[in-house]
Amino acid sequence: MGAEASGSGPALRELVREAEISLLECKVCFERFGHRQQRRPRNLPCGHVVCLACVAALAHPLTLALECPFCRRACRGCDTSDCLPVLHLLELLGSALRPAPAAPRAAPSAPGVLTCHHAFGGWGTLVNPTGLALCPKTGRVVVVHDGRRRVKIFDAGGGCAHQFGEKGDAAQDIRYPLDVTVTNDCHVVVTDAGDRSIKVFDFFGQIKLVIGSQFSLPWGVETTPQNGVMVTDAEAGSLHLLEVDFPEGVLRRTERLQTHLCYPRGVAVSWLTGAIAILEHPLAVGTGACSTTVKVFSANMQLIGQVDAFGLSLFFPSKITASAVTFDHQGNVIVADTSSQAVLCLGKPEEFPVLKPIITHGLSHPVAVTFTKENSLLVLDSAAHSVKVYKVDWG
């Protein structure tokens, strides 16, 4: 009985953390609800809940008219009311929530834990985002999503600096973006599943090049240190290297680097070693369920590391579905996992797999990851429609 009671402590703490993330946080500004006026949870007529500060920010200053940021139903700020269930839950969990800022940390003897320092985006600013990249020169964050303008560029503070890529059927429009990368000379490259093409824009949104008819379904895209572009073709099962004269908007050369891949999607290139990581998504025989395999090739395309979902399950207690891959500055392979809502370090390819969870809380559906020059980890959370910035906490 005592062992059962002692085991309930971690489970209860986990339940409290999940409640805080899922129920007690405004999904527009990502601030926790509270009893203070600006953070009080307010019911909109449609049933969605936001904090009072966001109601004030969304409402027209004179008419008080606003649209729900989630379902777009029109209402007025004066039509909102306190959300009593959330307020009651805040009271019930009040004592448990006070130490919450320290909850994601590991034991004090384990420095270097990644903690979320801030987030930006949110529903309306981003809609079902799918891809994330950094501009190597400016440090600005580029996200592709399902909004009216498909490409959104954020400054270092998380403010929207620019957006382009109209939703439409014209050659320069973007129908359904899957991934994005930014070249060394600040050109934005997008894979468009809508017309199965690759589209190149300058950083201000002017179309430079459309590469179509060569791919069955271009998916993942990544810039190499030599300013080439790696592209996976999910339907053809191949990996391609494109050499492009970006200022002139001319495709110079296409090389097929790898074939016989199994539904490849995500791709990453290590700027330290030149290694190339690819996420495969084979269908499990007889079930139709999708699994994942991480393959890493050397710069000359020799296979140097491989691990599948079964191999990872020997090291991690729950199912792993890798949705994105990147390298850290030390050459370790990092994957986002949508099944456990986590980010995992798999170690260096020659050591596969040395599995270490580096983010285990605060994510809903991570679909893209990348490191900044300052070693912050950016995670694109599609379910929260936001970019979350994690930093090493040495405290």
mmCIF file of C-alpha atoms in Angstrom:
data_model
loop_
_atom_site.group_PDB
_atom_site.id
_atom_site.type_symbol
_atom_site.label_atom_id
_atom_site.label_comp_id
_atom_site.label_asym_id
_atom_site.label_seq_id
_atom_site.Cartn_x
_atom_site.Cartn_y
_atom_site.Cartn_z
ATOM 1 C CA MET A 1 0.000 0.000 0.000
ATOM 2 C CA GLY A 2 2.855 2.341 0.907
ATOM 3 C CA ALA A 3 4.616 1.640 -2.374
ATOM 4 C CA GLU A 4 1.409 2.352 -4.262
ATOM 5 C CA ALA A 5 0.938 5.658 -2.458
ATOM 6 C CA SER A 6 4.532 6.700 -3.030
ATOM 7 C CA GLY A 7 4.198 5.896 -6.723
ATOM 8 C CA SER A 8 1.198 8.170 -7.037
ATOM 9 C CA GLY A 9 3.279 11.280 -6.298
ATOM 10 C CA PRO A 10 5.039 11.536 -9.689
ATOM 11 C CA ALA A 11 1.783 10.647 -11.466
ATOM 12 C CA LEU A 12 -0.054 13.408 -9.611
ATOM 13 C CA ARG A 13 2.661 15.932 -10.428
ATOM 14 C CA GLU A 14 2.497 14.891 -14.085
ATOM 15 C CA LEU A 15 -1.282 15.348 -14.052
ATOM 16 C CA VAL A 16 -0.909 18.829 -12.573
ATOM 17 C CA ARG A 17 1.666 19.789 -15.224
ATOM 18 C CA GLU A 18 -0.585 18.552 -18.018
ATOM 19 C CA ALA A 19 -3.524 20.488 -16.569
ATOM 20 C CA GLU A 20 -1.429 23.631 -16.418
ATOM 21 C CA ILE A 21 -0.306 23.304 -20.041
ATOM 22 C CA SER A 22 -3.612 22.148 -21.540
ATOM 23 C CA LEU A 23 -6.222 23.976 -19.450
ATOM 24 C CA LEU A 24 -4.660 26.813 -17.497
ATOM 25 C CA GLU A 25 -2.782 28.644 -20.241
ATOM 26 C CA CYS A 26 -4.170 31.188 -22.681
ATOM 27 C CA LYS A 27 -3.517 29.761 -26.154
ATOM 28 C CA VAL A 28 -3.248 33.226 -27.686
ATOM 29 C CA CYS A 29 -0.512 34.812 -25.536
ATOM 30 C CA PHE A 30 0.714 31.621 -23.758
ATOM 31 C CA GLU A 31 0.464 33.274 -20.344
ATOM 32 C CA ARG A 32 -0.999 31.297 -17.447
ATOM 33 C CA PHE A 33 -4.515 32.261 -16.395
ATOM 34 C CA GLY A 34 -4.798 33.892 -12.976
ATOM 35 C CA HIS A 35 -7.130 35.809 -10.680
ATOM 36 C CA ARG A 36 -5.505 39.143 -11.527
ATOM 37 C CA GLN A 37 -7.666 41.217 -13.857
ATOM 38 C CA GLN A 38 -5.534 41.017 -17.015
ATOM 39 C CA ARG A 39 -5.071 37.238 -16.753
ATOM 40 C CA ARG A 40 -8.621 36.267 -15.780
ATOM 41 C CA PRO A 41 -10.016 33.570 -18.119
ATOM 42 C CA ARG A 42 -12.945 34.860 -20.188
ATOM 43 C CA ASN A 43 -15.573 32.828 -22.042
ATOM 44 C CA LEU A 44 -16.299 33.968 -25.589
ATOM 45 C CA PRO A 45 -19.872 33.339 -26.819
ATOM 46 C CA CYS A 46 -18.580 30.491 -28.985
ATOM 47 C CA GLY A 47 -17.207 28.690 -25.918
ATOM 48 C CA HIS A 48 -13.495 29.288 -26.430
ATOM 49 C CA VAL A 49 -11.514 30.750 -23.535
ATOM 50 C CA VAL A 50 -8.864 33.494 -23.651
ATOM 51 C CA CYS A 51 -7.464 35.846 -21.046
ATOM 52 C CA LEU A 52 -8.929 39.320 -20.496
ATOM 53 C CA ALA A 53 -5.769 40.986 -21.814
ATOM 54 C CA CYS A 54 -6.177 39.166 -25.155
ATOM 55 C CA VAL A 55 -9.877 40.092 -25.311
ATOM 56 C CA ALA A 56 -8.841 43.731 -24.930
ATOM 57 C CA ALA A 57 -6.097 43.372 -27.543
ATOM 58 C CA LEU A 58 -8.383 41.682 -30.081
ATOM 59 C CA ALA A 59 -11.374 44.011 -29.650
ATOM 60 C CA HIS A 60 -11.881 47.126 -31.766
ATOM 61 C CA PRO A 61 -11.160 50.165 -29.547
ATOM 62 C CA LEU A 62 -14.484 51.865 -30.341
ATOM 63 C CA THR A 63 -17.011 49.163 -31.242
ATOM 64 C CA LEU A 64 -15.448 46.403 -29.087
ATOM 65 C CA ALA A 65 -16.115 44.019 -31.977
ATOM 66 C CA LEU A 66 -13.760 41.047 -32.255
ATOM 67 C CA GLU A 67 -13.410 37.636 -33.853
ATOM 68 C CA CYS A 68 -12.665 34.483 -31.900
ATOM 69 C CA PRO A 69 -9.015 33.716 -32.735
ATOM 70 C CA PHE A 70 -9.855 30.004 -32.989
ATOM 71 C CA CYS A 71 -13.197 29.665 -34.828
ATOM 72 C CA ARG A 72 -13.491 33.232 -36.234
ATOM 73 C CA ARG A 73 -16.995 33.729 -34.852
ATOM 74 C CA ALA A 74 -17.823 37.430 -34.450
ATOM 75 C CA CYS A 75 -18.732 38.828 -31.038
ATOM 76 C CA ARG A 76 -18.178 41.877 -28.827
ATOM 77 C CA GLY A 77 -15.806 42.246 -25.923
ATOM 78 C CA CYS A 78 -18.671 43.114 -23.604
ATOM 79 C CA ASP A 79 -20.293 39.742 -24.406
ATOM 80 C CA THR A 80 -17.557 37.812 -22.604
ATOM 81 C CA SER A 81 -17.796 36.428 -19.083
ATOM 82 C CA ASP A 82 -15.552 34.879 -16.453
ATOM 83 C CA CYS A 83 -14.825 31.207 -17.111
ATOM 84 C CA LEU A 84 -15.782 29.811 -13.701
ATOM 85 C CA PRO A 85 -14.520 26.223 -14.272
ATOM 86 C CA VAL A 86 -11.015 27.480 -15.003
ATOM 87 C CA LEU A 87 -11.105 29.852 -12.022
ATOM 88 C CA HIS A 88 -12.230 26.989 -9.779
ATOM 89 C CA LEU A 89 -9.478 24.764 -11.150
ATOM 90 C CA LEU A 90 -6.940 27.495 -10.405
ATOM 91 C CA GLU A 91 -8.133 27.527 -6.804
ATOM 92 C CA LEU A 92 -8.028 23.751 -6.481
ATOM 93 C CA LEU A 93 -4.525 23.474 -7.936
ATOM 94 C CA GLY A 94 -3.211 26.723 -6.497
ATOM 95 C CA SER A 95 -0.779 25.187 -4.035
ATOM 96 C CA ALA A 96 0.412 22.608 -6.549
ATOM 97 C CA LEU A 97 1.016 25.261 -9.203
ATOM 98 C CA ARG A 98 3.183 27.586 -7.115
ATOM 99 C CA PRO A 99 6.411 25.599 -7.600
ATOM 100 C CA ALA A 100 5.546 24.940 -11.278
ATOM 101 C CA PRO A 101 8.370 27.047 -12.813
ATOM 102 C CA ALA A 102 10.910 24.604 -11.377
ATOM 103 C CA ALA A 103 8.978 21.475 -12.376
ATOM 104 C CA PRO A 104 10.509 20.865 -15.822
ATOM 105 C CA ARG A 105 14.050 20.829 -14.445
ATOM 106 C CA ALA A 106 15.940 17.675 -13.741
ATOM 107 C CA ALA A 107 17.750 17.029 -10.507
ATOM 108 C CA PRO A 108 19.906 19.968 -9.312
ATOM 109 C CA SER A 109 23.035 17.898 -9.958
ATOM 110 C CA ALA A 110 22.253 17.700 -13.690
ATOM 111 C CA PRO A 111 23.026 21.074 -15.319
ATOM 112 C CA GLY A 112 22.258 21.862 -18.937
ATOM 113 C CA VAL A 113 18.519 21.166 -18.877
ATOM 114 C CA LEU A 114 16.585 22.799 -21.733
ATOM 115 C CA THR A 115 13.769 25.006 -20.487
ATOM 116 C CA CYS A 116 11.263 27.066 -22.455
ATOM 117 C CA HIS A 117 12.125 30.758 -22.121
ATOM 118 C CA HIS A 118 9.431 32.165 -24.368
ATOM 119 C CA ALA A 119 7.123 31.415 -27.293
ATOM 120 C CA PHE A 120 5.758 33.418 -30.183
ATOM 121 C CA GLY A 121 3.155 33.010 -32.882
ATOM 122 C CA GLY A 122 -0.160 31.665 -31.636
ATOM 123 C CA TRP A 123 -3.390 30.960 -33.473
ATOM 124 C CA GLY A 124 -4.144 33.585 -36.091
ATOM 125 C CA THR A 125 -0.520 34.637 -36.397
ATOM 126 C CA LEU A 126 0.277 31.050 -37.399
ATOM 127 C CA VAL A 127 -2.237 28.491 -38.662
ATOM 128 C CA ASN A 128 -1.222 24.812 -38.667
ATOM 129 C CA PRO A 129 2.490 25.495 -39.301
ATOM 130 C CA THR A 130 4.539 22.772 -40.985
ATOM 131 C CA GLY A 131 8.111 24.023 -41.450
ATOM 132 C CA LEU A 132 10.736 26.152 -39.697
ATOM 133 C CA ALA A 133 14.103 27.607 -40.706
ATOM 134 C CA LEU A 134 16.626 30.239 -39.609
ATOM 135 C CA CYS A 135 18.218 32.869 -41.804
ATOM 136 C CA PRO A 136 21.961 32.331 -41.265
ATOM 137 C CA LYS A 137 22.788 36.008 -41.824
ATOM 138 C CA THR A 138 20.043 37.825 -39.944
ATOM 139 C CA GLY A 139 18.978 35.193 -37.409
ATOM 140 C CA ARG A 140 15.342 35.757 -38.337
ATOM 141 C CA VAL A 141 12.923 32.842 -38.065
ATOM 142 C CA VAL A 142 11.014 31.707 -41.155
ATOM 143 C CA VAL A 143 7.860 29.594 -40.777
ATOM 144 C CA VAL A 144 5.543 28.142 -43.430
ATOM 145 C CA HIS A 145 1.915 27.624 -42.465
ATOM 146 C CA ASP A 146 -1.681 27.458 -43.735
ATOM 147 C CA GLY A 147 -2.438 31.176 -43.488
ATOM 148 C CA ARG A 148 -3.454 33.444 -46.344
ATOM 149 C CA ARG A 149 0.204 34.306 -46.801
ATOM 150 C CA ARG A 150 2.101 31.075 -46.468
ATOM 151 C CA VAL A 151 5.562 32.346 -45.421
ATOM 152 C CA LYS A 152 5.976 34.366 -42.250
ATOM 153 C CA ILE A 153 9.266 35.898 -41.066
ATOM 154 C CA PHE A 154 9.793 36.767 -37.398
ATOM 155 C CA ASP A 155 12.432 39.010 -35.853
ATOM 156 C CA ALA A 156 14.565 38.018 -32.872
ATOM 157 C CA GLY A 157 11.878 39.162 -30.439
ATOM 158 C CA GLY A 158 9.154 37.060 -32.061
ATOM 159 C CA GLY A 159 7.424 39.936 -33.862
ATOM 160 C CA CYS A 160 6.223 39.451 -37.434
ATOM 161 C CA ALA A 161 8.660 41.328 -39.660
ATOM 162 C CA HIS A 162 7.363 40.261 -43.066
ATOM 163 C CA GLN A 163 5.099 37.757 -44.820
ATOM 164 C CA PHE A 164 4.579 36.629 -48.396
ATOM 165 C CA GLY A 165 3.580 33.675 -50.578
ATOM 166 C CA GLU A 166 -0.104 34.098 -51.365
ATOM 167 C CA LYS A 167 -2.421 31.121 -51.108
ATOM 168 C CA GLY A 168 -3.464 30.418 -54.687
ATOM 169 C CA ASP A 169 -2.988 28.477 -57.908
ATOM 170 C CA ALA A 170 -0.606 30.775 -59.771
ATOM 171 C CA ALA A 171 2.956 29.564 -60.291
ATOM 172 C CA GLN A 172 4.337 32.052 -57.756
ATOM 173 C CA ASP A 173 1.645 31.210 -55.187
ATOM 174 C CA ILE A 174 2.020 28.505 -52.549
ATOM 175 C CA ARG A 175 -0.732 25.921 -52.340
ATOM 176 C CA TYR A 176 0.354 23.604 -49.521
ATOM 177 C CA PRO A 177 3.802 24.214 -48.011
ATOM 178 C CA LEU A 178 5.513 21.274 -46.325
ATOM 179 C CA ASP A 179 8.968 22.562 -45.408
ATOM 180 C CA VAL A 180 11.259 25.564 -45.751
ATOM 181 C CA THR A 181 14.941 26.424 -45.657
ATOM 182 C CA VAL A 182 16.915 29.667 -45.992
ATOM 183 C CA THR A 183 20.101 29.670 -48.056
ATOM 184 C CA ASN A 184 23.392 31.262 -47.064
ATOM 185 C CA ASP A 185 22.568 34.282 -49.257
ATOM 186 C CA CYS A 186 19.095 34.703 -47.715
ATOM 187 C CA HIS A 187 16.857 33.060 -50.299
ATOM 188 C CA VAL A 188 13.777 31.226 -49.031
ATOM 189 C CA VAL A 189 13.162 27.752 -50.498
ATOM 190 C CA VAL A 190 9.737 26.114 -49.988
ATOM 191 C CA THR A 191 8.487 22.640 -50.900
ATOM 192 C CA ASP A 192 4.907 22.898 -52.177
ATOM 193 C CA ALA A 193 2.868 19.688 -52.122
ATOM 194 C CA GLY A 194 0.002 21.431 -53.908
ATOM 195 C CA ASP A 195 1.690 21.466 -57.306
ATOM 196 C CA ARG A 196 4.619 19.188 -56.324
ATOM 197 C CA SER A 197 7.234 21.865 -56.856
ATOM 198 C CA ILE A 198 10.063 23.715 -55.164
ATOM 199 C CA LYS A 199 9.756 27.493 -55.058
ATOM 200 C CA VAL A 200 12.582 29.939 -54.440
ATOM 201 C CA PHE A 201 11.956 33.497 -53.201
ATOM 202 C CA ASP A 202 14.291 36.281 -52.220
ATOM 203 C CA PHE A 203 14.028 37.373 -48.577
ATOM 204 C CA PHE A 204 11.486 40.058 -49.494
ATOM 205 C CA GLY A 205 9.137 37.579 -51.161
ATOM 206 C CA GLN A 206 9.901 38.071 -54.854
ATOM 207 C CA ILE A 207 9.690 34.774 -56.748
ATOM 208 C CA LYS A 208 13.036 33.774 -58.294
ATOM 209 C CA LEU A 209 12.543 30.204 -59.469
ATOM 210 C CA VAL A 210 9.937 27.428 -59.660
ATOM 211 C CA ILE A 211 11.252 23.881 -60.028
ATOM 212 C CA GLY A 212 8.424 21.567 -61.094
ATOM 213 C CA SER A 213 7.904 18.293 -62.991
ATOM 214 C CA GLN A 214 11.101 16.770 -61.561
ATOM 215 C CA PHE A 215 9.586 15.532 -58.306
ATOM 216 C CA SER A 216 6.726 13.213 -57.351
ATOM 217 C CA LEU A 217 6.262 14.746 -53.892
ATOM 218 C CA PRO A 218 9.047 17.057 -52.638
ATOM 219 C CA TRP A 219 8.922 17.148 -48.845
ATOM 220 C CA GLY A 220 11.948 17.945 -46.673
ATOM 221 C CA VAL A 221 14.378 20.677 -47.675
ATOM 222 C CA GLU A 222 17.687 21.808 -46.169
ATOM 223 C CA THR A 223 20.607 24.083 -47.073
ATOM 224 C CA THR A 224 24.145 22.667 -47.181
ATOM 225 C CA PRO A 225 27.284 24.551 -46.044
ATOM 226 C CA GLN A 226 28.167 24.943 -49.748
ATOM 227 C CA ASN A 227 24.783 26.663 -50.367
ATOM 228 C CA GLY A 228 23.291 23.689 -52.157
ATOM 229 C CA VAL A 229 19.745 22.520 -51.415
ATOM 230 C CA MET A 230 18.907 18.985 -50.246
ATOM 231 C CA VAL A 231 15.387 17.789 -51.073
ATOM 232 C CA THR A 232 13.626 14.530 -50.188
ATOM 233 C CA ASP A 233 11.019 13.115 -52.548
ATOM 234 C CA ALA A 234 8.579 11.137 -50.405
ATOM 235 C CA GLU A 235 6.781 9.341 -53.252
ATOM 236 C CA ALA A 236 9.878 8.593 -55.345
ATOM 237 C CA GLY A 237 11.877 7.502 -52.282
ATOM 238 C CA SER A 238 14.882 9.610 -53.181
ATOM 239 C CA LEU A 239 17.220 12.381 -51.994
ATOM 240 C CA HIS A 240 18.339 15.133 -54.365
ATOM 241 C CA LEU A 241 20.978 17.865 -54.319
ATOM 242 C CA LEU A 242 20.150 21.057 -56.220
ATOM 243 C CA GLU A 243 22.756 23.570 -57.290
ATOM 244 C CA VAL A 244 21.082 26.905 -57.960
ATOM 245 C CA ASP A 245 22.292 30.346 -59.017
ATOM 246 C CA PHE A 246 19.972 32.098 -56.578
ATOM 247 C CA PRO A 247 20.550 35.748 -57.640
ATOM 248 C CA GLU A 248 19.897 34.797 -61.283
ATOM 249 C CA GLY A 249 17.122 32.343 -60.477
ATOM 250 C CA VAL A 250 18.666 29.527 -62.529
ATOM 251 C CA LEU A 251 18.855 25.817 -61.689
ATOM 252 C CA ARG A 252 22.403 24.776 -62.603
ATOM 253 C CA ARG A 253 22.401 21.081 -61.708
ATOM 254 C CA THR A 254 20.325 18.329 -60.086
ATOM 255 C CA GLU A 255 21.934 15.223 -58.621
ATOM 256 C CA ARG A 256 20.106 12.218 -57.187
ATOM 257 C CA LEU A 257 22.164 11.273 -54.145
ATOM 258 C CA GLN A 258 20.126 8.373 -52.809
ATOM 259 C CA THR A 259 17.350 6.102 -54.049
ATOM 260 C CA HIS A 260 15.314 3.241 -52.549
ATOM 261 C CA LEU A 261 14.475 5.269 -49.457
ATOM 262 C CA CYS A 262 11.152 4.479 -47.802
ATOM 263 C CA TYR A 263 8.874 7.542 -47.829
ATOM 264 C CA PRO A 264 11.614 10.023 -46.794
ATOM 265 C CA ARG A 265 10.431 13.299 -45.308
ATOM 266 C CA GLY A 266 12.639 15.289 -42.941
ATOM 267 C CA VAL A 267 16.265 15.961 -43.854
ATOM 268 C CA ALA A 268 19.095 17.710 -41.979
ATOM 269 C CA VAL A 269 22.750 18.473 -42.708
ATOM 270 C CA SER A 270 25.450 18.788 -40.045
ATOM 271 C CA TRP A 271 27.547 21.884 -40.607
ATOM 272 C CA LEU A 272 30.219 20.328 -38.388
ATOM 273 C CA THR A 273 30.752 17.030 -40.238
ATOM 274 C CA GLY A 274 28.675 17.289 -43.424
ATOM 275 C CA ALA A 275 26.626 14.258 -42.349
ATOM 276 C CA ILE A 276 23.069 13.975 -43.698
ATOM 277 C CA ALA A 277 20.159 12.687 -41.586
ATOM 278 C CA ILE A 278 16.925 11.478 -43.196
ATOM 279 C CA LEU A 279 13.616 10.481 -41.619
ATOM 280 C CA GLU A 280 11.888 7.587 -43.331
ATOM 281 C CA HIS A 281 8.205 6.789 -42.697
ATOM 282 C CA PRO A 282 7.627 3.180 -43.791
ATOM 283 C CA LEU A 283 4.166 1.664 -43.436
ATOM 284 C CA ALA A 284 3.997 -1.256 -41.025
ATOM 285 C CA VAL A 285 3.089 -4.430 -42.924
ATOM 286 C CA GLY A 286 -0.552 -5.453 -42.493
ATOM 287 C CA THR A 287 -1.542 -2.512 -40.278
ATOM 288 C CA GLY A 288 -1.231 0.581 -42.433
ATOM 289 C CA ALA A 289 0.332 2.321 -39.430
ATOM 290 C CA CYS A 290 3.278 4.616 -40.039
ATOM 291 C CA SER A 291 6.600 3.965 -38.331
ATOM 292 C CA THR A 292 9.835 5.974 -38.470
ATOM 293 C CA THR A 293 13.472 5.227 -39.216
ATOM 294 C CA VAL A 294 16.396 7.609 -38.790
ATOM 295 C CA LYS A 295 19.224 7.110 -41.298
ATOM 296 C CA VAL A 296 22.468 9.079 -41.258
ATOM 297 C CA PHE A 297 24.860 9.208 -44.209
ATOM 298 C CA SER A 298 28.353 10.632 -44.388
ATOM 299 C CA ALA A 299 29.103 13.569 -46.680
ATOM 300 C CA ASN A 300 29.989 11.070 -49.441
ATOM 301 C CA MET A 301 26.684 9.202 -48.885
ATOM 302 C CA GLN A 302 27.973 6.185 -46.965
ATOM 303 C CA LEU A 303 25.488 4.905 -44.373
ATOM 304 C CA ILE A 304 27.050 5.513 -40.952
ATOM 305 C CA GLY A 305 24.101 5.162 -38.590
ATOM 306 C CA GLN A 306 20.554 3.841 -38.562
ATOM 307 C CA VAL A 307 17.862 3.211 -35.959
ATOM 308 C CA ASP A 308 14.164 2.430 -36.297
ATOM 309 C CA ALA A 309 11.203 2.753 -33.945
ATOM 310 C CA PHE A 310 11.719 -0.750 -32.539
ATOM 311 C CA GLY A 311 15.365 -0.038 -31.748
ATOM 312 C CA LEU A 312 14.405 3.193 -30.007
ATOM 313 C CA SER A 313 11.679 1.414 -28.018
ATOM 314 C CA LEU A 314 14.390 -0.627 -26.291
ATOM 315 C CA PHE A 315 15.704 2.600 -24.742
ATOM 316 C CA PHE A 316 12.516 4.624 -24.303
ATOM 317 C CA PRO A 317 9.383 3.393 -22.487
ATOM 318 C CA SER A 318 6.813 4.706 -25.002
ATOM 319 C CA LYS A 319 6.296 4.628 -28.759
ATOM 320 C CA ILE A 320 8.434 7.076 -30.733
ATOM 321 C CA THR A 321 7.253 8.765 -33.935
ATOM 322 C CA ALA A 322 9.981 11.063 -35.233
ATOM 323 C CA SER A 323 8.488 14.060 -37.026
ATOM 324 C CA ALA A 324 11.596 16.224 -37.522
ATOM 325 C CA VAL A 325 15.369 15.931 -37.367
ATOM 326 C CA THR A 326 18.318 18.285 -36.926
ATOM 327 C CA PHE A 327 21.928 18.270 -35.726
ATOM 328 C CA ASP A 328 23.212 20.188 -32.720
ATOM 329 C CA HIS A 329 26.524 22.059 -32.823
ATOM 330 C CA GLN A 330 28.389 18.989 -31.537
ATOM 331 C CA GLY A 331 27.121 16.728 -34.327
ATOM 332 C CA ASN A 332 24.479 14.897 -32.262
ATOM 333 C CA VAL A 333 21.258 13.880 -34.008
ATOM 334 C CA ILE A 334 18.152 15.516 -32.472
ATOM 335 C CA VAL A 335 14.606 14.373 -33.294
ATOM 336 C CA ALA A 336 11.152 15.677 -32.422
ATOM 337 C CA ASP A 337 8.729 12.975 -31.266
ATOM 338 C CA THR A 338 4.994 13.521 -31.699
ATOM 339 C CA SER A 339 3.986 10.343 -29.830
ATOM 340 C CA SER A 340 5.592 11.301 -26.519
ATOM 341 C CA GLN A 341 5.457 15.074 -27.236
ATOM 342 C CA ALA A 342 9.185 15.326 -26.638
ATOM 343 C CA VAL A 343 12.542 16.179 -28.203
ATOM 344 C CA LEU A 344 15.201 13.471 -28.008
ATOM 345 C CA CYS A 345 18.962 13.367 -28.529
ATOM 346 C CA LEU A 346 20.114 10.164 -30.283
ATOM 347 C CA GLY A 347 23.817 10.904 -29.921
ATOM 348 C CA LYS A 348 26.381 10.888 -32.703
ATOM 349 C CA PRO A 349 25.667 8.576 -35.667
ATOM 350 C CA GLU A 350 28.564 6.254 -34.886
ATOM 351 C CA GLU A 351 27.204 5.821 -31.333
ATOM 352 C CA PHE A 352 23.558 5.070 -32.285
ATOM 353 C CA PRO A 353 21.438 4.978 -30.335
ATOM 354 C CA VAL A 354 22.442 6.852 -27.188
ATOM 355 C CA LEU A 355 18.997 8.139 -26.352
ATOM 356 C CA LYS A 356 18.581 11.111 -24.026
ATOM 357 C CA PRO A 357 15.334 13.109 -23.683
ATOM 358 C CA ILE A 358 16.132 16.824 -23.681
ATOM 359 C CA ILE A 359 12.564 18.215 -23.659
ATOM 360 C CA THR A 360 9.746 16.190 -22.101
ATOM 361 C CA HIS A 361 7.163 18.811 -21.073
ATOM 362 C CA GLY A 362 5.334 21.717 -22.633
ATOM 363 C CA LEU A 363 4.974 20.412 -26.204
ATOM 364 C CA SER A 364 1.788 19.259 -27.941
ATOM 365 C CA HIS A 365 2.765 18.308 -31.514
ATOM 366 C CA PRO A 366 6.366 19.234 -32.409
ATOM 367 C CA VAL A 367 6.922 19.185 -36.179
ATOM 368 C CA ALA A 368 10.218 21.046 -36.705
ATOM 369 C CA VAL A 369 13.387 21.769 -34.717
ATOM 370 C CA THR A 370 16.505 23.846 -35.315
ATOM 371 C CA PHE A 371 19.363 25.356 -33.310
ATOM 372 C CA THR A 372 20.380 29.026 -33.345
ATOM 373 C CA LYS A 373 23.988 30.219 -33.375
ATOM 374 C CA GLU A 374 23.570 30.961 -29.661
ATOM 375 C CA ASN A 375 22.628 27.280 -29.112
ATOM 376 C CA SER A 376 18.965 27.941 -28.348
ATOM 377 C CA LEU A 377 16.646 25.232 -29.656
ATOM 378 C CA LEU A 378 13.595 26.391 -31.600
ATOM 379 C CA VAL A 379 10.666 23.960 -31.676
ATOM 380 C CA LEU A 380 7.694 24.464 -33.989
ATOM 381 C CA ASP A 381 4.612 23.200 -32.137
ATOM 382 C CA SER A 382 1.878 22.707 -34.734
ATOM 383 C CA ALA A 383 -0.916 22.061 -32.220
ATOM 384 C CA ALA A 384 -0.112 25.289 -30.355
ATOM 385 C CA HIS A 385 0.501 27.166 -33.648
ATOM 386 C CA SER A 386 3.679 28.596 -32.149
ATOM 387 C CA VAL A 387 7.466 28.591 -32.035
ATOM 388 C CA LYS A 388 8.878 27.749 -28.601
ATOM 389 C CA VAL A 389 12.384 28.855 -27.671
ATOM 390 C CA TYR A 390 14.355 26.556 -25.366
ATOM 391 C CA LYS A 391 17.656 27.457 -23.748
ATOM 392 C CA VAL A 392 20.145 25.628 -21.600
ATOM 393 C CA ASP A 393 19.439 26.412 -17.954
ATOM 394 C CA TRP A 394 22.585 26.053 -15.910
ATOM 395 C CA GLY A 395 20.780 26.963 -12.696
#
